PDB file of C-alpha atoms in Angstrom:
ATOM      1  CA  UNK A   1     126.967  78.382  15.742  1.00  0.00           C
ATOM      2  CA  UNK A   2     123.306  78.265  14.115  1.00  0.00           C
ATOM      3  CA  UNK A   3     122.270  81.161  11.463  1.00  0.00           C
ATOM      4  CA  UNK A   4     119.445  81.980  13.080  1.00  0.00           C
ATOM      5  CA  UNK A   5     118.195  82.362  16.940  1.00  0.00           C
ATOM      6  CA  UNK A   6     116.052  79.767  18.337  1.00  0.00           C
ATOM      7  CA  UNK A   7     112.616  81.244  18.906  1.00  0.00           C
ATOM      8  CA  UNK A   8     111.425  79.854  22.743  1.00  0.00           C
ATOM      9  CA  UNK A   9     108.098  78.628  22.530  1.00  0.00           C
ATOM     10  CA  UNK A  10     107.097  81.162  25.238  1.00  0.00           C
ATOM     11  CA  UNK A  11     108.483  84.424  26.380  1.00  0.00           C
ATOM     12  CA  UNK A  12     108.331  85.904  29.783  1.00  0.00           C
ATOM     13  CA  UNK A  13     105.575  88.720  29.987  1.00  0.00           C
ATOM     14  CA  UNK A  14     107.517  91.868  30.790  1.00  0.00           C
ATOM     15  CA  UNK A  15     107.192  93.555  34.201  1.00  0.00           C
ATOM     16  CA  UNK A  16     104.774  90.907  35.468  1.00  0.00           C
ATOM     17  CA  UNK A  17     105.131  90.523  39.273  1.00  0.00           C
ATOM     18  CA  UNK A  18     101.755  88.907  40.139  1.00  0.00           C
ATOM     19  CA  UNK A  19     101.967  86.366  42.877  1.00  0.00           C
ATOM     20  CA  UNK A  20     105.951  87.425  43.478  1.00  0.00           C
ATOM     21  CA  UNK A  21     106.609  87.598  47.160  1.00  0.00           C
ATOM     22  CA  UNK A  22     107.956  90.778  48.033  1.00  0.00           C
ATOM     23  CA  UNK A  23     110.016  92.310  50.572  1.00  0.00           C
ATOM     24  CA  UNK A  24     110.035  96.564  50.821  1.00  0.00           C
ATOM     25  CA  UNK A  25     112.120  98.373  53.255  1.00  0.00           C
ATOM     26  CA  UNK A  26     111.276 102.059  54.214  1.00  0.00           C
ATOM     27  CA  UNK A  27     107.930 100.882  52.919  1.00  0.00           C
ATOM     28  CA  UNK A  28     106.263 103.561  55.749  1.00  0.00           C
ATOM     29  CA  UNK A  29     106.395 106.570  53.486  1.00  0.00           C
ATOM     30  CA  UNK A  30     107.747 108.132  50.255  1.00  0.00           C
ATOM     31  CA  UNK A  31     108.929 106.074  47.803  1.00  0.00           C
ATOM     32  CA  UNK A  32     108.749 102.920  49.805  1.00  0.00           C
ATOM     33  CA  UNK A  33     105.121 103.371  50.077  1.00  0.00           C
ATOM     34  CA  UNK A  34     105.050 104.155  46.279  1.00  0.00           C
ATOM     35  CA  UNK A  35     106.683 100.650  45.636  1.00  0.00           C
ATOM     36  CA  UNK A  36     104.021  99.269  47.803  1.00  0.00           C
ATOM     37  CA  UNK A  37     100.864 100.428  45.876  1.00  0.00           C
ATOM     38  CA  UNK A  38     102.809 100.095  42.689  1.00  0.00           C
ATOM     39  CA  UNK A  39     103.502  96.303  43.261  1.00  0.00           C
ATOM     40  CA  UNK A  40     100.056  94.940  45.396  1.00  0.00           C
ATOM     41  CA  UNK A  41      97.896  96.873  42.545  1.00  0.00           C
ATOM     42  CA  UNK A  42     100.318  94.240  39.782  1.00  0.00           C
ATOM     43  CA  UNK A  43      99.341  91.193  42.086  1.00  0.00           C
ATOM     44  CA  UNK A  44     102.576  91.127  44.251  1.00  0.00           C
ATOM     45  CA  UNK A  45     102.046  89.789  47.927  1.00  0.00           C
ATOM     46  CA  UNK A  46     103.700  92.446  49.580  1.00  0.00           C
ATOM     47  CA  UNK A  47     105.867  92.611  53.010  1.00  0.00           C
ATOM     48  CA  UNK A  48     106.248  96.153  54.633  1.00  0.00           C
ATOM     49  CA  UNK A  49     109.196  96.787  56.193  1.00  0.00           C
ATOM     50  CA  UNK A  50     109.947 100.300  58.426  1.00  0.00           C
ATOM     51  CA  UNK A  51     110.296 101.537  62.317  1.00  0.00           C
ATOM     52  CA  UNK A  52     106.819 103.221  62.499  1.00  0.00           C
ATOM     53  CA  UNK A  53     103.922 100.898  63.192  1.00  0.00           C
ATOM     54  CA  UNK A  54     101.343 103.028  62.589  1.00  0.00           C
ATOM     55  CA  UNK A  55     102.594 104.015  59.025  1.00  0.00           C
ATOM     56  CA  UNK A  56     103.150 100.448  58.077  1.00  0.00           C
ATOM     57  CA  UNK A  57      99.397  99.857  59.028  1.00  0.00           C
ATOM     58  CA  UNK A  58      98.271 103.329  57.443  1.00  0.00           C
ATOM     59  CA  UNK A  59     100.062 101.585  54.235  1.00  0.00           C
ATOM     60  CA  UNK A  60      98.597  97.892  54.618  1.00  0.00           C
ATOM     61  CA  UNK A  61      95.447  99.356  54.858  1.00  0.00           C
ATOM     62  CA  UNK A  62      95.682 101.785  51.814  1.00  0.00           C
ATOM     63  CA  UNK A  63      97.040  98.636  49.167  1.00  0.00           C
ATOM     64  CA  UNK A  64      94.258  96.441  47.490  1.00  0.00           C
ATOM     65  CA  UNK A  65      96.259  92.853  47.947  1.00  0.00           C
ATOM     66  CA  UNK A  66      97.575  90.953  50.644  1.00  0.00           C
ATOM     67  CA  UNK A  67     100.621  92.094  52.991  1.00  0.00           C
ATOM     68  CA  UNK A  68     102.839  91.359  56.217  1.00  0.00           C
ATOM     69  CA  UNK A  69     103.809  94.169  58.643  1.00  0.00           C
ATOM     70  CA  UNK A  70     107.353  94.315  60.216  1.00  0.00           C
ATOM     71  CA  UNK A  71     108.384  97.344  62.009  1.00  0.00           C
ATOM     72  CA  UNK A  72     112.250  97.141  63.142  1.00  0.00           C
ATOM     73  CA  UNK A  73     115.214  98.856  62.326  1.00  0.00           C
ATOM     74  CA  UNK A  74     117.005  97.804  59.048  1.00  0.00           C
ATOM     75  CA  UNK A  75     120.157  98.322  61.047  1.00  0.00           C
ATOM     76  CA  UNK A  76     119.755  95.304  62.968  1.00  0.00           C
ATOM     77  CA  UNK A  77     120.478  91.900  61.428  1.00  0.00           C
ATOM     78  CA  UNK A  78     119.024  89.673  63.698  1.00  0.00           C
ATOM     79  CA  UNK A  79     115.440  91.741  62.522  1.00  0.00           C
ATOM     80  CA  UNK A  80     116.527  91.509  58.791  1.00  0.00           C
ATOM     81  CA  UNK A  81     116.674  87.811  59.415  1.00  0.00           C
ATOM     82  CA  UNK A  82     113.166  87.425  61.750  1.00  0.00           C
ATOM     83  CA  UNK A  83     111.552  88.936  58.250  1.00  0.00           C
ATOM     84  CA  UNK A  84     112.859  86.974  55.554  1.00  0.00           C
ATOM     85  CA  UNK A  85     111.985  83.660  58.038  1.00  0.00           C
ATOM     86  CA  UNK A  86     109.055  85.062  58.465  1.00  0.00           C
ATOM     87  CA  UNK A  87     108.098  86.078  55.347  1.00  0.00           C
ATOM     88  CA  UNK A  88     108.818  82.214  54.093  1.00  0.00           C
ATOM     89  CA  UNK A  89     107.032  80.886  57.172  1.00  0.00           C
ATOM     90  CA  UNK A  90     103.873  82.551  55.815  1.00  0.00           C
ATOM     91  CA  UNK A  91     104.054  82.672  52.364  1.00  0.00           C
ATOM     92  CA  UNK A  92     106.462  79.637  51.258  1.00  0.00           C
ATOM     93  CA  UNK A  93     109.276  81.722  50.181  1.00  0.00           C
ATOM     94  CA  UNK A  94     110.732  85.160  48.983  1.00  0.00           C
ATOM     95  CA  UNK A  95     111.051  86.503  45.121  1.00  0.00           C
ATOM     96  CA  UNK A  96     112.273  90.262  45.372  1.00  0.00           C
ATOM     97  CA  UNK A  97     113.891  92.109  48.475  1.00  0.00           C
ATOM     98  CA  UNK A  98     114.103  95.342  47.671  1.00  0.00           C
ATOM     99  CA  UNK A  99     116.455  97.522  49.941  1.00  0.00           C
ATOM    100  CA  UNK A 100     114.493 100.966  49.787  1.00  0.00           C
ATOM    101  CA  UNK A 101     115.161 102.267  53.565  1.00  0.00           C
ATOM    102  CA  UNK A 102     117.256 105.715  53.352  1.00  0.00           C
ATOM    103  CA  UNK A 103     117.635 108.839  55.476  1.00  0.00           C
ATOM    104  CA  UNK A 104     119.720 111.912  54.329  1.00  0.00           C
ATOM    105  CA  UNK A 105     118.966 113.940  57.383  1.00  0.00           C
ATOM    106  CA  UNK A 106     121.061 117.332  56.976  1.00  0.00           C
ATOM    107  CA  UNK A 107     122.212 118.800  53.716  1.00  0.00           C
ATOM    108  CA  UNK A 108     126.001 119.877  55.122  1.00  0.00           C
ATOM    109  CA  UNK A 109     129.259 120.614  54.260  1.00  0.00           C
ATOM    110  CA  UNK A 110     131.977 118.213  55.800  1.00  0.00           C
ATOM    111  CA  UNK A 111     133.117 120.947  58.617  1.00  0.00           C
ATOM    112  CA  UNK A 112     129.272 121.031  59.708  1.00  0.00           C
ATOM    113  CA  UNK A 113     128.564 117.725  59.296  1.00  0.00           C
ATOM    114  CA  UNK A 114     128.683 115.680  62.773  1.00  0.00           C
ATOM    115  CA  UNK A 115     130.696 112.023  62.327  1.00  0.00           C
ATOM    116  CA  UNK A 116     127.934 110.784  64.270  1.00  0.00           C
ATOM    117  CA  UNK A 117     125.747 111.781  61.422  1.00  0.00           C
ATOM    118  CA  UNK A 118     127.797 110.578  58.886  1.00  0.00           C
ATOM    119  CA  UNK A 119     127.972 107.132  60.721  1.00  0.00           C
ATOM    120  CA  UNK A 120     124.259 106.895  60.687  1.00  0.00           C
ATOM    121  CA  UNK A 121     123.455 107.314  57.196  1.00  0.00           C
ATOM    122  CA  UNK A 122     126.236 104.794  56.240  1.00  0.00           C
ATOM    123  CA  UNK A 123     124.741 102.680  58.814  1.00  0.00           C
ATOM    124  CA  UNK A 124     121.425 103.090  57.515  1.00  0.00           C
ATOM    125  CA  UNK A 125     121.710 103.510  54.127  1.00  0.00           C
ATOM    126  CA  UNK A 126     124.573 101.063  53.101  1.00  0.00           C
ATOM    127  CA  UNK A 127     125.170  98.638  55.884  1.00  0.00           C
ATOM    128  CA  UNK A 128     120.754  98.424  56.373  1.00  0.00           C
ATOM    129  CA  UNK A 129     121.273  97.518  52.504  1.00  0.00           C
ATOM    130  CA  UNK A 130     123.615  94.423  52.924  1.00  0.00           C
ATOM    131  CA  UNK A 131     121.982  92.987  56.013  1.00  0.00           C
ATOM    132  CA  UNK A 132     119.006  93.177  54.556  1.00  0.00           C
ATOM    133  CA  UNK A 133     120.279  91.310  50.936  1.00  0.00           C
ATOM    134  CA  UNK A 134     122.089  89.247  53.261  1.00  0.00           C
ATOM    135  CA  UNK A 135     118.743  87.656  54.986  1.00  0.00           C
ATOM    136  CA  UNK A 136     117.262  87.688  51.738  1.00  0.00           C
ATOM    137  CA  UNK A 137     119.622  85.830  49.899  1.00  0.00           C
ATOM    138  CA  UNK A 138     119.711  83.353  52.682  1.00  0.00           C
ATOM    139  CA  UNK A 139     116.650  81.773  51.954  1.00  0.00           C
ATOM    140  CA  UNK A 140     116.019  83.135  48.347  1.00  0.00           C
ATOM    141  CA  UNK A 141     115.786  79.977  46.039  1.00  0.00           C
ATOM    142  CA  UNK A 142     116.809  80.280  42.090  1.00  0.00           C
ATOM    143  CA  UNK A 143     115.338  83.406  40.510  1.00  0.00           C
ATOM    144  CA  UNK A 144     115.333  85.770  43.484  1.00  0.00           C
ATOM    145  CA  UNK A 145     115.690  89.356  42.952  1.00  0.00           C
ATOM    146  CA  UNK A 146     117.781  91.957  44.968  1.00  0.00           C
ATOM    147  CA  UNK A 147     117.233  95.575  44.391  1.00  0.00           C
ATOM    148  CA  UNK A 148     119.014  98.781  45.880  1.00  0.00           C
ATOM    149  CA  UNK A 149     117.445 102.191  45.715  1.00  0.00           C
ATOM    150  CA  UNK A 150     120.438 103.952  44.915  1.00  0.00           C
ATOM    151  CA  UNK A 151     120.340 107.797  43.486  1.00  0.00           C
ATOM    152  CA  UNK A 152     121.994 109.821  40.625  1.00  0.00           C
ATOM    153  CA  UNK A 153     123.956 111.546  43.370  1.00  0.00           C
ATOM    154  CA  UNK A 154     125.974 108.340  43.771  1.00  0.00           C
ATOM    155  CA  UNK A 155     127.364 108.901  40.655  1.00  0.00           C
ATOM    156  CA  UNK A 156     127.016 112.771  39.970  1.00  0.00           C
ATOM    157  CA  UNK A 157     127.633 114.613  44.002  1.00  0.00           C
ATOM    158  CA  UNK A 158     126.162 117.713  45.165  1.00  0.00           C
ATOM    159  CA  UNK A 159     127.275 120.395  47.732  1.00  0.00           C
ATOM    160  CA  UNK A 160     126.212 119.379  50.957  1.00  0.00           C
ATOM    161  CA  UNK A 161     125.014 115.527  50.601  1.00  0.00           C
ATOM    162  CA  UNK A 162     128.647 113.908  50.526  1.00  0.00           C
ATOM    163  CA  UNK A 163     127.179 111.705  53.478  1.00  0.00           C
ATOM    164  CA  UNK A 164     124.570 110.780  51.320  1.00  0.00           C
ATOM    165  CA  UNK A 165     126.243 110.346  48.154  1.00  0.00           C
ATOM    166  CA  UNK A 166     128.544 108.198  49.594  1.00  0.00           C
ATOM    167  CA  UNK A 167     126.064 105.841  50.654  1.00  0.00           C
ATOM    168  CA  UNK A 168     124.745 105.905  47.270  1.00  0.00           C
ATOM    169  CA  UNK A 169     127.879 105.529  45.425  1.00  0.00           C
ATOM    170  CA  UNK A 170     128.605 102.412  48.005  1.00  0.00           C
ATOM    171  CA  UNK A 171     125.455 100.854  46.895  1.00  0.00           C
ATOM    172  CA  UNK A 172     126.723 100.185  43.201  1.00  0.00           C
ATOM    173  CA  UNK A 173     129.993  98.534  44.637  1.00  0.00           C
ATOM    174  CA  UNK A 174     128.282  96.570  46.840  1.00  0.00           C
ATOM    175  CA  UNK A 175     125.347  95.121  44.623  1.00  0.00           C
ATOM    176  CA  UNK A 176     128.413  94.436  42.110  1.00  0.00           C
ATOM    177  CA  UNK A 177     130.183  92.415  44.334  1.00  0.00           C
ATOM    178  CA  UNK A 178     127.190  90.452  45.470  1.00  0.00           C
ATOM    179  CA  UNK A 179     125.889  89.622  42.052  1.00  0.00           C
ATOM    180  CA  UNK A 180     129.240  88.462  41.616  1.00  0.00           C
ATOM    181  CA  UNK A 181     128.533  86.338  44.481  1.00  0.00           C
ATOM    182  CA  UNK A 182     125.142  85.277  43.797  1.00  0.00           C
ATOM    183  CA  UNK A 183     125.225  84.723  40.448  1.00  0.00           C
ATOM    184  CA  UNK A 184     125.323  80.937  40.503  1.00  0.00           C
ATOM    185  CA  UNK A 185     122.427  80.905  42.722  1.00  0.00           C
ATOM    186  CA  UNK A 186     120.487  82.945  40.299  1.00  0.00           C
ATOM    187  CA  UNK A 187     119.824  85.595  42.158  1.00  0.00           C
ATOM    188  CA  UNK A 188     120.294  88.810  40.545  1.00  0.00           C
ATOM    189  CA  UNK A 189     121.357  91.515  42.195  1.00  0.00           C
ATOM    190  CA  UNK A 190     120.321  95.073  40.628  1.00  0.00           C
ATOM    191  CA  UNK A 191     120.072  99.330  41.550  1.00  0.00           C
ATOM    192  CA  UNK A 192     117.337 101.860  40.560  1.00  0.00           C
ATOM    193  CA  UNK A 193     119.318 104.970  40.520  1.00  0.00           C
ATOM    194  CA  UNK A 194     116.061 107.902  40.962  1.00  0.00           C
ATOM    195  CA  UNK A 195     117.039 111.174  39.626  1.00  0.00           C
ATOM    196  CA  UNK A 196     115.541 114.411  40.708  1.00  0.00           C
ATOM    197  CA  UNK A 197     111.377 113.339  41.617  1.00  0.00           C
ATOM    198  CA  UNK A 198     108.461 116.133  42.380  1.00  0.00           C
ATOM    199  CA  UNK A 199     108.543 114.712  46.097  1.00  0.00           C
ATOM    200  CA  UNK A 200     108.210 115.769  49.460  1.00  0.00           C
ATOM    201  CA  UNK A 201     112.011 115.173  49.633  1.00  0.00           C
ATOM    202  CA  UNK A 202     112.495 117.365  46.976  1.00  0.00           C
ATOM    203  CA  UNK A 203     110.377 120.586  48.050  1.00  0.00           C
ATOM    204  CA  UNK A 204     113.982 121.989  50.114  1.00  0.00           C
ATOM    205  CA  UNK A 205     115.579 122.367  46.452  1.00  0.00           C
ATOM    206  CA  UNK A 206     112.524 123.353  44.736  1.00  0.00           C
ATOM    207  CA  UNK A 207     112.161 126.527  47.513  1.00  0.00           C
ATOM    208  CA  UNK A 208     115.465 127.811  46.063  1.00  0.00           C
ATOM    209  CA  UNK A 209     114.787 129.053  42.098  1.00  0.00           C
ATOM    210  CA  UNK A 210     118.407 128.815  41.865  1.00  0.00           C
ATOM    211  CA  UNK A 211     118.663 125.093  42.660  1.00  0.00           C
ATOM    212  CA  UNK A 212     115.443 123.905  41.237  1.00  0.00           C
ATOM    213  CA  UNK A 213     116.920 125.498  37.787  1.00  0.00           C
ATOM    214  CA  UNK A 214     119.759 123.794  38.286  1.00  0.00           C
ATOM    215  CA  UNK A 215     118.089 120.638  38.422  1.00  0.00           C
ATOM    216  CA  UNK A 216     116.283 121.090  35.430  1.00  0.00           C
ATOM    217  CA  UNK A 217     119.351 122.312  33.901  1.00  0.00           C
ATOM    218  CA  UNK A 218     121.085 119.003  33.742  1.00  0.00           C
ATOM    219  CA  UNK A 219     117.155 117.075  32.928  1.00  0.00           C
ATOM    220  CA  UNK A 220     117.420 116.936  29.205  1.00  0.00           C
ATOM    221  CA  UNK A 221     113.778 116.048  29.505  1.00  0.00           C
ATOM    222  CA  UNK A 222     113.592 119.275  31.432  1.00  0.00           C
ATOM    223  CA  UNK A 223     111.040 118.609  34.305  1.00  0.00           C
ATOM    224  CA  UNK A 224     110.669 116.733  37.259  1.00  0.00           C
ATOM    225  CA  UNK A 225     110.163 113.286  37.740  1.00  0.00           C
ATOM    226  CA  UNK A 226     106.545 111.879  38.442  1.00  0.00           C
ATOM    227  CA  UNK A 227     105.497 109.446  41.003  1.00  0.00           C
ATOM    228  CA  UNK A 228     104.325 107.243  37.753  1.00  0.00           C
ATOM    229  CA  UNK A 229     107.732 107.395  36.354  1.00  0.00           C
ATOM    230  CA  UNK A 230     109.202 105.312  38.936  1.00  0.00           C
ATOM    231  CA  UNK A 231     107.705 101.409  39.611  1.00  0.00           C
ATOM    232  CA  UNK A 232     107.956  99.770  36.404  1.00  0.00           C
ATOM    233  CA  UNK A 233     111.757  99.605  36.866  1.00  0.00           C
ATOM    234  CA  UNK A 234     111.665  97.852  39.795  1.00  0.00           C
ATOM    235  CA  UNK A 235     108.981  95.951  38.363  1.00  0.00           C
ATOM    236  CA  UNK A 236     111.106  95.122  35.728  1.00  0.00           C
ATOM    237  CA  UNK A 237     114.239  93.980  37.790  1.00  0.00           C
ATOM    238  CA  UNK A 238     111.745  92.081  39.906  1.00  0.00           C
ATOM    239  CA  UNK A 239     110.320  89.731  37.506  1.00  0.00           C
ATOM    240  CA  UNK A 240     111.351  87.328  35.338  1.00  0.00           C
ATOM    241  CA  UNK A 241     112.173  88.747  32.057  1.00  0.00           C
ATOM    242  CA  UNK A 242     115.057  90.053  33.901  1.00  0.00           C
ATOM    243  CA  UNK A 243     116.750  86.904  34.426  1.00  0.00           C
ATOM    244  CA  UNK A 244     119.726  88.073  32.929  1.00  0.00           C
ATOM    245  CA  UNK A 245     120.437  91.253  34.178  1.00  0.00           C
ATOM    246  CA  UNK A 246     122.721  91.385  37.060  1.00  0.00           C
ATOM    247  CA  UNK A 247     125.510  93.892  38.776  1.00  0.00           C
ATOM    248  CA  UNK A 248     123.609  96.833  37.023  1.00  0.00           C
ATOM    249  CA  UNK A 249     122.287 100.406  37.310  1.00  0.00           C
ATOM    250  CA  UNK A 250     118.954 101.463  36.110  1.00  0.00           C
ATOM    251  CA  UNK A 251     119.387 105.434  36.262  1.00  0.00           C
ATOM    252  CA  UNK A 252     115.920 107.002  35.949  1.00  0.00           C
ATOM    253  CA  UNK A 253     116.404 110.062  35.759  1.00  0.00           C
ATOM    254  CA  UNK A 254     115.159 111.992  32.646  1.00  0.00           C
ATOM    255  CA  UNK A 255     118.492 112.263  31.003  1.00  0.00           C
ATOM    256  CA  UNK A 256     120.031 113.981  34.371  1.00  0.00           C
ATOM    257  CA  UNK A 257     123.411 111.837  33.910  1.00  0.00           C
ATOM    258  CA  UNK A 258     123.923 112.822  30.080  1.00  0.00           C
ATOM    259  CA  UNK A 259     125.091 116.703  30.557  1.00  0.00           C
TER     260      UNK A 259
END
């Protein structure tokens, strides 16, 4: 063992994703479409993944660097697959999947909540996660980069979004497992676990005083999270001083998880 660390002769510049060739799901609105100008405006070549055409376009259009439209249903792995081959017939490869796509369409207990329902957002939200990492890490080479959107209610519930929670909380196991798997193929496998965001998503909590000062509550930082707040984590986990992080959650969150 050597007294002192061998200083490389260069180190990787944090956060940078310029020329990385990157995959967003749910990329037609919300946070997807945050990841979108967040990465393209940092030099990414960016791939837009969601059902709805005509957002994907309203989103291509809006970003100042190059991108690929797929519309398709994340559900689906034979679509998962026509992206990531198509993504490395035009571009020569894929860096960084990130598996964004999410619904949490009712806010229920379990008597109110239809199975059907409950299928769907595991469908979407969990299996849409793996078939998606699946395709990716198909033709991902060494240093590819796999990252969940998970949520702070994966690890902390709330009343009404077991569904969704679940989903969440099955997100952690599962990137585990695969960066278990991938490891040797260096390919890490991370989650970016969003707390409680000033979003159009979050305007149903904010209309009840009693919930939004809940929220707040349990924010040591005791506000909402900004739009700004978000990216550079998955920037982060997407580029290369990351190398070495792996089967991990990146809770950002202002403190939310602390109290």
């Amino acid at each position: 063992m050597t007294e002192e660390i061998k200083i490389p002769a260069e180190f990787p510049r944090g956060s940078d994703v310029a020329g990385k060739r990157v995959v967003i799901t749910g990329a037609g609105r919300g946070l997807g479409r945050l990841l979108a100008h967040a990465f393209s405006q940092a030099g990414a070549q960016v791939s837009l993944v969601a059902r709805t055409e005509t957002d994907l376009k309203t989103v291509a259009a809006e970003i100042p660097g190059e991108s690929l439209v797929f519309s398709g249903d994340v559900t689906d792995a034979y679509f998962n697959d026509s992206v990531a081959d198509a993504v490395v017939a035009e571009w020569g490869g894929l860096d960084v999947w990130i598996c964004n796509a999410g619904i949490s369409p009712i806010v229920a207990g379990p008597c109110a909540t239809d199975p059907a329902v409950w299928r769907q957002i595991l469908e979407v939200n969990l299996t849409g996660a793996f078939l998606g990492a699946r395709a990716a890490a198909r033709v991902m080479t060494s240093g590819g980069r796999l990252i969940f959107t998970g949520s702070v209610l994966g690890e902390r519930p709330h009343e009404g979004l077991s569904a969704y929670g679940a989903s969440k909380a099955g997100l952690v196991g599962l990137a585990k497992g695969l960066a278990l798997d991938l490891a040797l193929s260096d390919i890490t496998v991370n989650v970016v676990a969003p707390g409680w965001f000033d979003s159009p998503l979050a305007e149903t909590w904010k209309a009840t005083p009693a919930r939004a000062e809940r929220v707040l509550a349990h924010t040591p930082q005791g506000r909402w999270g900004a739009a700004a707040d978000l990216p550079a984590a998955y920037q982060f986990l997407a580029s290369d001083a990351s190398a070495f992080i792996t089967g991990t959650v990146v809770n950002v969150d202002g403190g939310y998880l602390l109290k």
